[in-house]
PDB file of C-alpha atoms in Angstrom:
ATOM      1  CA  MET A   1     147.098  93.062 125.713  1.00  0.00           C
ATOM      2  CA  GLY A   2     143.943  92.175 123.614  1.00  0.00           C
ATOM      3  CA  PRO A   3     142.933  94.104 120.595  1.00  0.00           C
ATOM      4  CA  LYS A   4     141.501  97.429 120.971  1.00  0.00           C
ATOM      5  CA  ARG A   5     137.616  97.660 120.439  1.00  0.00           C
ATOM      6  CA  LYS A   6     135.964  99.554 117.825  1.00  0.00           C
ATOM      7  CA  PRO A   7     133.770 102.404 118.845  1.00  0.00           C
ATOM      8  CA  PRO A   8     130.087 102.189 118.345  1.00  0.00           C
ATOM      9  CA  PRO A   9     128.598 103.060 114.739  1.00  0.00           C
ATOM     10  CA  ASN A  10     129.005 106.750 114.185  1.00  0.00           C
ATOM     11  CA  ASN A  11     131.195 107.290 117.004  1.00  0.00           C
ATOM     12  CA  VAL A  12     134.888 108.123 116.153  1.00  0.00           C
ATOM     13  CA  ARG A  13     136.287 107.287 119.362  1.00  0.00           C
ATOM     14  CA  ASN A  14     135.707 105.148 122.582  1.00  0.00           C
ATOM     15  CA  VAL A  15     135.211 107.197 125.485  1.00  0.00           C
ATOM     16  CA  VAL A  16     137.958 106.935 128.111  1.00  0.00           C
ATOM     17  CA  SER A  17     138.106 105.831 131.595  1.00  0.00           C
ATOM     18  CA  LEU A  18     139.971 108.123 134.000  1.00  0.00           C
ATOM     19  CA  GLY A  19     139.641 105.699 136.968  1.00  0.00           C
ATOM     20  CA  ILE A  20     136.941 107.966 138.676  1.00  0.00           C
ATOM     21  CA  ASN A  21     134.554 108.779 135.983  1.00  0.00           C
ATOM     22  CA  ARG A  22     131.253 107.041 135.335  1.00  0.00           C
ATOM     23  CA  ARG A  23     131.236 105.612 131.583  1.00  0.00           C
ATOM     24  CA  GLY A  24     129.296 103.361 129.782  1.00  0.00           C
ATOM     25  CA  THR A  25     126.665 102.773 126.625  1.00  0.00           C
ATOM     26  CA  PHE A  26     123.045 103.552 126.152  1.00  0.00           C
ATOM     27  CA  ILE A  27     120.525 102.535 123.667  1.00  0.00           C
ATOM     28  CA  ASN A  28     119.040 105.891 122.433  1.00  0.00           C
ATOM     29  CA  LYS A  29     115.314 106.325 121.173  1.00  0.00           C
ATOM     30  CA  ASN A  30     116.356 105.021 117.739  1.00  0.00           C
ATOM     31  CA  GLY A  31     118.048 101.935 118.997  1.00  0.00           C
ATOM     32  CA  GLU A  32     121.563 103.194 118.480  1.00  0.00           C
ATOM     33  CA  ILE A  33     124.329 102.964 120.875  1.00  0.00           C
ATOM     34  CA  VAL A  34     125.518 106.151 122.396  1.00  0.00           C
ATOM     35  CA  GLN A  35     128.471 106.373 124.878  1.00  0.00           C
ATOM     36  CA  TYR A  36     128.854 108.386 127.850  1.00  0.00           C
ATOM     37  CA  GLU A  37     132.298 109.121 130.206  1.00  0.00           C
ATOM     38  CA  SER A  38     130.474 110.960 133.111  1.00  0.00           C
ATOM     39  CA  LEU A  39     127.235 111.029 135.136  1.00  0.00           C
ATOM     40  CA  GLN A  40     126.620 114.494 133.683  1.00  0.00           C
ATOM     41  CA  GLU A  41     126.910 112.943 130.143  1.00  0.00           C
ATOM     42  CA  LEU A  42     124.338 110.594 131.024  1.00  0.00           C
ATOM     43  CA  ILE A  43     122.012 113.197 132.419  1.00  0.00           C
ATOM     44  CA  VAL A  44     122.291 115.151 129.163  1.00  0.00           C
ATOM     45  CA  ILE A  45     121.455 111.826 127.302  1.00  0.00           C
ATOM     46  CA  LEU A  46     118.304 111.274 129.342  1.00  0.00           C
ATOM     47  CA  LEU A  47     117.237 114.982 128.675  1.00  0.00           C
ATOM     48  CA  PHE A  48     117.489 114.233 125.042  1.00  0.00           C
ATOM     49  CA  GLU A  49     115.509 111.098 125.413  1.00  0.00           C
ATOM     50  CA  ARG A  50     112.552 113.002 127.336  1.00  0.00           C
ATOM     51  CA  ASP A  51     112.656 115.880 124.709  1.00  0.00           C
ATOM     52  CA  PRO A  52     110.082 114.991 121.843  1.00  0.00           C
ATOM     53  CA  ASP A  53     111.788 117.623 119.598  1.00  0.00           C
ATOM     54  CA  VAL A  54     115.085 115.474 119.498  1.00  0.00           C
ATOM     55  CA  VAL A  55     114.486 113.081 116.727  1.00  0.00           C
ATOM     56  CA  ASN A  56     118.046 111.420 117.126  1.00  0.00           C
ATOM     57  CA  TYR A  57     121.563 112.168 118.635  1.00  0.00           C
ATOM     58  CA  VAL A  58     124.961 110.793 118.181  1.00  0.00           C
ATOM     59  CA  SER A  59     127.868 110.728 120.649  1.00  0.00           C
ATOM     60  CA  GLN A  60     131.662 111.223 119.965  1.00  0.00           C
ATOM     61  CA  PRO A  61     130.582 111.991 116.294  1.00  0.00           C
ATOM     62  CA  GLU A  62     133.186 113.956 114.877  1.00  0.00           C
ATOM     63  CA  ASN A  63     137.006 114.969 115.402  1.00  0.00           C
ATOM     64  CA  ILE A  64     137.272 118.656 114.740  1.00  0.00           C
ATOM     65  CA  VAL A  65     140.675 120.129 113.755  1.00  0.00           C
ATOM     66  CA  TYR A  66     141.247 123.961 114.547  1.00  0.00           C
ATOM     67  CA  TYR A  67     144.370 126.227 115.234  1.00  0.00           C
ATOM     68  CA  THR A  68     144.861 128.665 117.904  1.00  0.00           C
ATOM     69  CA  ALA A  69     146.442 132.223 117.629  1.00  0.00           C
ATOM     70  CA  ASP A  70     149.949 130.791 118.280  1.00  0.00           C
ATOM     71  CA  GLY A  71     149.421 128.468 115.023  1.00  0.00           C
ATOM     72  CA  HIS A  72     149.435 125.194 116.891  1.00  0.00           C
ATOM     73  CA  LYS A  73     146.992 122.541 115.721  1.00  0.00           C
ATOM     74  CA  HIS A  74     144.395 121.034 117.957  1.00  0.00           C
ATOM     75  CA  HIS A  75     141.911 118.192 117.832  1.00  0.00           C
ATOM     76  CA  TYR A  76     138.610 118.129 119.573  1.00  0.00           C
ATOM     77  CA  THR A  77     135.805 115.482 119.686  1.00  0.00           C
ATOM     78  CA  TYR A  78     132.711 117.016 121.037  1.00  0.00           C
ATOM     79  CA  ASP A  79     130.219 114.862 123.031  1.00  0.00           C
ATOM     80  CA  PHE A  80     126.956 114.845 121.179  1.00  0.00           C
ATOM     81  CA  LYS A  81     125.567 115.707 117.735  1.00  0.00           C
ATOM     82  CA  VAL A  82     121.675 116.191 118.152  1.00  0.00           C
ATOM     83  CA  PHE A  83     119.192 116.218 115.305  1.00  0.00           C
ATOM     84  CA  ARG A  84     115.832 118.019 115.898  1.00  0.00           C
ATOM     85  CA  ALA A  85     112.409 117.616 114.252  1.00  0.00           C
ATOM     86  CA  ASP A  86     112.662 121.172 112.436  1.00  0.00           C
ATOM     87  CA  GLY A  87     115.853 119.806 110.805  1.00  0.00           C
ATOM     88  CA  SER A  88     118.253 121.949 112.887  1.00  0.00           C
ATOM     89  CA  ILE A  89     121.436 120.552 114.215  1.00  0.00           C
ATOM     90  CA  GLU A  90     123.346 121.084 117.433  1.00  0.00           C
ATOM     91  CA  MET A  91     126.586 120.289 118.641  1.00  0.00           C
ATOM     92  CA  HIS A  92     126.641 119.629 122.475  1.00  0.00           C
ATOM     93  CA  GLU A  93     129.586 119.619 124.944  1.00  0.00           C
ATOM     94  CA  VAL A  94     129.428 118.443 128.622  1.00  0.00           C
ATOM     95  CA  THR A  95     132.091 119.968 131.011  1.00  0.00           C
ATOM     96  CA  LEU A  96     132.617 121.425 134.390  1.00  0.00           C
ATOM     97  CA  GLU A  97     132.105 125.121 134.989  1.00  0.00           C
ATOM     98  CA  LYS A  98     135.465 125.079 136.826  1.00  0.00           C
ATOM     99  CA  ARG A  99     137.270 123.776 133.915  1.00  0.00           C
ATOM    100  CA  ARG A 100     135.702 126.578 131.714  1.00  0.00           C
ATOM    101  CA  GLU A 101     136.873 129.268 133.924  1.00  0.00           C
ATOM    102  CA  GLU A 102     140.457 127.860 134.595  1.00  0.00           C
ATOM    103  CA  SER A 103     141.433 126.143 131.312  1.00  0.00           C
ATOM    104  CA  GLU A 104     142.498 128.161 128.260  1.00  0.00           C
ATOM    105  CA  SER A 105     142.486 125.002 126.098  1.00  0.00           C
ATOM    106  CA  VAL A 106     138.591 124.534 126.921  1.00  0.00           C
ATOM    107  CA  ARG A 107     137.899 128.179 126.004  1.00  0.00           C
ATOM    108  CA  ASN A 108     139.836 128.104 122.717  1.00  0.00           C
ATOM    109  CA  ARG A 109     137.972 124.833 121.671  1.00  0.00           C
ATOM    110  CA  GLU A 110     134.623 126.253 122.683  1.00  0.00           C
ATOM    111  CA  GLU A 111     135.616 129.407 120.324  1.00  0.00           C
ATOM    112  CA  ALA A 112     136.673 127.097 117.663  1.00  0.00           C
ATOM    113  CA  ALA A 113     133.584 124.795 117.835  1.00  0.00           C
ATOM    114  CA  ARG A 114     131.056 128.086 117.897  1.00  0.00           C
ATOM    115  CA  LYS A 115     132.727 129.369 114.813  1.00  0.00           C
ATOM    116  CA  ILE A 116     132.357 125.931 113.085  1.00  0.00           C
ATOM    117  CA  CYS A 117     128.700 125.939 113.932  1.00  0.00           C
ATOM    118  CA  ALA A 118     128.280 129.421 112.618  1.00  0.00           C
ATOM    119  CA  GLU A 119     129.594 128.439 109.226  1.00  0.00           C
ATOM    120  CA  ARG A 120     127.407 125.226 109.242  1.00  0.00           C
ATOM    121  CA  GLY A 121     124.242 126.990 110.360  1.00  0.00           C
ATOM    122  CA  TRP A 122     124.199 124.744 113.542  1.00  0.00           C
ATOM    123  CA  LYS A 123     124.050 125.527 117.241  1.00  0.00           C
ATOM    124  CA  TYR A 124     126.739 125.126 119.708  1.00  0.00           C
ATOM    125  CA  ILE A 125     125.722 124.167 123.445  1.00  0.00           C
ATOM    126  CA  VAL A 126     127.642 123.705 126.695  1.00  0.00           C
ATOM    127  CA  HIS A 127     126.193 121.938 129.564  1.00  0.00           C
ATOM    128  CA  THR A 128     127.894 122.270 132.843  1.00  0.00           C
ATOM    129  CA  ASP A 129     127.320 121.371 136.475  1.00  0.00           C
ATOM    130  CA  LYS A 130     125.611 124.692 136.981  1.00  0.00           C
ATOM    131  CA  THR A 131     123.044 124.238 134.184  1.00  0.00           C
ATOM    132  CA  LEU A 132     122.404 120.360 134.502  1.00  0.00           C
ATOM    133  CA  PRO A 133     119.653 119.066 136.850  1.00  0.00           C
ATOM    134  CA  LYS A 134     120.800 118.472 140.332  1.00  0.00           C
ATOM    135  CA  GLY A 135     119.439 117.418 143.788  1.00  0.00           C
ATOM    136  CA  PHE A 136     115.903 115.695 143.522  1.00  0.00           C
ATOM    137  CA  GLU A 137     115.575 116.583 139.969  1.00  0.00           C
ATOM    138  CA  CYS A 138     118.514 114.516 139.059  1.00  0.00           C
ATOM    139  CA  GLN A 139     117.782 111.557 141.387  1.00  0.00           C
ATOM    140  CA  ASN A 140     114.012 111.598 139.880  1.00  0.00           C
ATOM    141  CA  LEU A 141     115.303 111.793 136.275  1.00  0.00           C
ATOM    142  CA  LEU A 142     117.651 108.661 136.797  1.00  0.00           C
ATOM    143  CA  ALA A 143     114.812 106.870 138.509  1.00  0.00           C
ATOM    144  CA  PHE A 144     112.074 107.330 136.115  1.00  0.00           C
ATOM    145  CA  SER A 145     114.632 106.561 132.942  1.00  0.00           C
ATOM    146  CA  ALA A 146     114.510 102.753 134.260  1.00  0.00           C
ATOM    147  CA  PHE A 147     110.975 102.788 133.093  1.00  0.00           C
ATOM    148  CA  ARG A 148     111.288 104.661 129.730  1.00  0.00           C
ATOM    149  CA  VAL A 149     110.883 101.417 127.551  1.00  0.00           C
ATOM    150  CA  LYS A 150     107.682 100.339 126.366  1.00  0.00           C
ATOM    151  CA  ILE A 151     107.674  97.068 128.066  1.00  0.00           C
ATOM    152  CA  HIS A 152     106.313  98.974 131.078  1.00  0.00           C
ATOM    153  CA  MET A 153     103.549 100.339 129.321  1.00  0.00           C
ATOM    154  CA  ASP A 154     100.264  98.577 129.766  1.00  0.00           C
ATOM    155  CA  GLU A 155      97.077 100.118 128.191  1.00  0.00           C
ATOM    156  CA  ILE A 156      94.846  98.670 130.787  1.00  0.00           C
ATOM    157  CA  ARG A 157      96.912 100.094 133.767  1.00  0.00           C
ATOM    158  CA  ALA A 158      97.325 103.064 131.972  1.00  0.00           C
ATOM    159  CA  SER A 159      93.400 103.668 131.603  1.00  0.00           C
ATOM    160  CA  PHE A 160      93.319 103.051 135.444  1.00  0.00           C
ATOM    161  CA  TRP A 161      95.590 105.821 136.056  1.00  0.00           C
ATOM    162  CA  ARG A 162      94.034 108.272 133.737  1.00  0.00           C
ATOM    163  CA  GLU A 163      90.611 107.744 135.227  1.00  0.00           C
ATOM    164  CA  LYS A 164      92.116 107.853 138.648  1.00  0.00           C
ATOM    165  CA  LEU A 165      93.801 111.115 138.071  1.00  0.00           C
ATOM    166  CA  LYS A 166      91.448 112.772 135.621  1.00  0.00           C
ATOM    167  CA  GLY A 167      89.981 116.213 137.222  1.00  0.00           C
ATOM    168  CA  ARG A 168      91.695 115.706 140.607  1.00  0.00           C
ATOM    169  CA  GLY A 169      94.381 118.129 140.414  1.00  0.00           C
ATOM    170  CA  LYS A 170      97.469 117.292 142.611  1.00  0.00           C
ATOM    171  CA  VAL A 171      97.070 114.155 144.500  1.00  0.00           C
ATOM    172  CA  CYS A 172      99.288 112.640 147.096  1.00  0.00           C
ATOM    173  CA  LEU A 173     100.299 109.290 145.614  1.00  0.00           C
ATOM    174  CA  VAL A 174     100.176 107.379 148.796  1.00  0.00           C
ATOM    175  CA  GLU A 175      96.727 108.315 149.192  1.00  0.00           C
ATOM    176  CA  ILE A 176      95.802 106.548 145.940  1.00  0.00           C
ATOM    177  CA  LEU A 177      97.882 103.596 146.896  1.00  0.00           C
ATOM    178  CA  LYS A 178      95.837 103.008 150.234  1.00  0.00           C
ATOM    179  CA  GLU A 179      92.738 102.539 147.700  1.00  0.00           C
ATOM    180  CA  MET A 180      94.538  99.957 145.608  1.00  0.00           C
ATOM    181  CA  SER A 181      94.724  96.190 146.500  1.00  0.00           C
ATOM    182  CA  PRO A 182      98.438  94.436 146.878  1.00  0.00           C
ATOM    183  CA  GLU A 183      97.805  92.502 143.465  1.00  0.00           C
ATOM    184  CA  MET A 184      97.979  95.950 141.928  1.00  0.00           C
ATOM    185  CA  ASN A 185     101.612  96.413 142.513  1.00  0.00           C
ATOM    186  CA  GLY A 186     102.360  95.976 138.878  1.00  0.00           C
ATOM    187  CA  TYR A 187     100.423  99.207 138.010  1.00  0.00           C
ATOM    188  CA  MET A 188     103.333 101.270 139.407  1.00  0.00           C
ATOM    189  CA  ASN A 189     105.537 100.586 136.653  1.00  0.00           C
ATOM    190  CA  THR A 190     103.125 102.050 134.105  1.00  0.00           C
ATOM    191  CA  LEU A 191     102.613 104.975 136.180  1.00  0.00           C
ATOM    192  CA  TYR A 192     106.214 105.747 136.097  1.00  0.00           C
ATOM    193  CA  HIS A 193     106.342 105.157 132.388  1.00  0.00           C
ATOM    194  CA  LEU A 194     103.584 107.628 132.100  1.00  0.00           C
ATOM    195  CA  ILE A 195     105.513 110.058 134.315  1.00  0.00           C
ATOM    196  CA  TRP A 196     108.546 109.486 132.225  1.00  0.00           C
ATOM    197  CA  ASN A 197     106.671 110.319 129.104  1.00  0.00           C
ATOM    198  CA  GLY A 198     104.957 113.519 130.651  1.00  0.00           C
ATOM    199  CA  GLU A 199     101.328 112.147 130.482  1.00  0.00           C
ATOM    200  CA  VAL A 200     101.358 112.214 134.268  1.00  0.00           C
ATOM    201  CA  GLU A 201     103.322 114.810 135.870  1.00  0.00           C
ATOM    202  CA  THR A 202     105.097 115.330 139.192  1.00  0.00           C
ATOM    203  CA  ASP A 203     107.254 117.867 140.852  1.00  0.00           C
ATOM    204  CA  ASN A 204     110.814 117.159 139.901  1.00  0.00           C
ATOM    205  CA  GLN A 205     112.058 119.572 142.400  1.00  0.00           C
ATOM    206  CA  LYS A 206     110.739 117.644 145.287  1.00  0.00           C
ATOM    207  CA  PRO A 207     111.494 113.818 146.361  1.00  0.00           C
ATOM    208  CA  PHE A 208     109.605 111.234 144.958  1.00  0.00           C
ATOM    209  CA  PHE A 209     111.233 108.125 146.117  1.00  0.00           C
ATOM    210  CA  TRP A 210     112.490 107.389 149.775  1.00  0.00           C
ATOM    211  CA  TRP A 211     116.290 106.508 149.734  1.00  0.00           C
ATOM    212  CA  GLY A 212     115.614 102.888 150.720  1.00  0.00           C
ATOM    213  CA  GLY A 213     112.731 102.607 147.925  1.00  0.00           C
ATOM    214  CA  GLY A 214     109.090 103.073 148.113  1.00  0.00           C
ATOM    215  CA  VAL A 215     107.074 106.258 147.287  1.00  0.00           C
ATOM    216  CA  HIS A 216     107.552 109.586 149.409  1.00  0.00           C
ATOM    217  CA  TYR A 217     104.948 110.285 151.347  1.00  0.00           C
ATOM    218  CA  LYS A 218     104.703 113.793 149.754  1.00  0.00           C
ATOM    219  CA  ALA A 219     105.024 112.772 146.304  1.00  0.00           C
ATOM    220  CA  GLN A 220     102.205 114.412 144.230  1.00  0.00           C
ATOM    221  CA  VAL A 221     100.964 113.198 140.765  1.00  0.00           C
ATOM    222  CA  TRP A 222      98.546 114.787 138.302  1.00  0.00           C
ATOM    223  CA  ILE A 223      97.156 115.115 134.713  1.00  0.00           C
ATOM    224  CA  SER A 224      97.687 118.626 133.385  1.00  0.00           C
ATOM    225  CA  GLU A 225      94.454 120.552 132.198  1.00  0.00           C
ATOM    226  CA  GLY A 226      94.211 119.897 128.435  1.00  0.00           C
ATOM    227  CA  ARG A 227      95.233 116.555 128.340  1.00  0.00           C
ATOM    228  CA  LYS A 228      92.640 113.928 127.292  1.00  0.00           C
TER     229      LYS A 228
END
């Protein structure tokens, strides 16, 4: 057996493979490595990435020690520590609603975490399969995240989309595509980057892409009033 790999900087442990969970690493908006050990945790990471008020976040950041009423000692490593622009700090946990309902140990650690956050002036937030994006919203979030990096941003192509959408309200994207020449295919990546960053909007509760790829015929895009 080879040597155990070290966790990323600012992480107190590595995420664990349970054989069925989706785990991996992600480079966040500050260029730091964060870990996830489920699809739900990856979704939470993407929500942090899109939230302009989140200035940084760390995964597996701290091992909390607490005691239950029976005097037993327990350890708890919460999923994410989040730093916001106003200076506030949050402790985030990702779990299943069923586990919260059925597991006393989960309820005990949540109670302990809330007490610690109250002492520190932090906020404790729990994400579950009931509160996180699902369906088309989840699919769209995952799809557009592939275009979050600045390499997909081209100012000339961005200006094209701004002018094309300005003052038109909600427009079916396929109608615009009919007006574009084949050599303009590269413009789509810039559009997806603009959608990821909120400059161009779409209804994330509805399908944007077909399962096999390509834009859904009902997908709409627009620039909200008030945007330049």
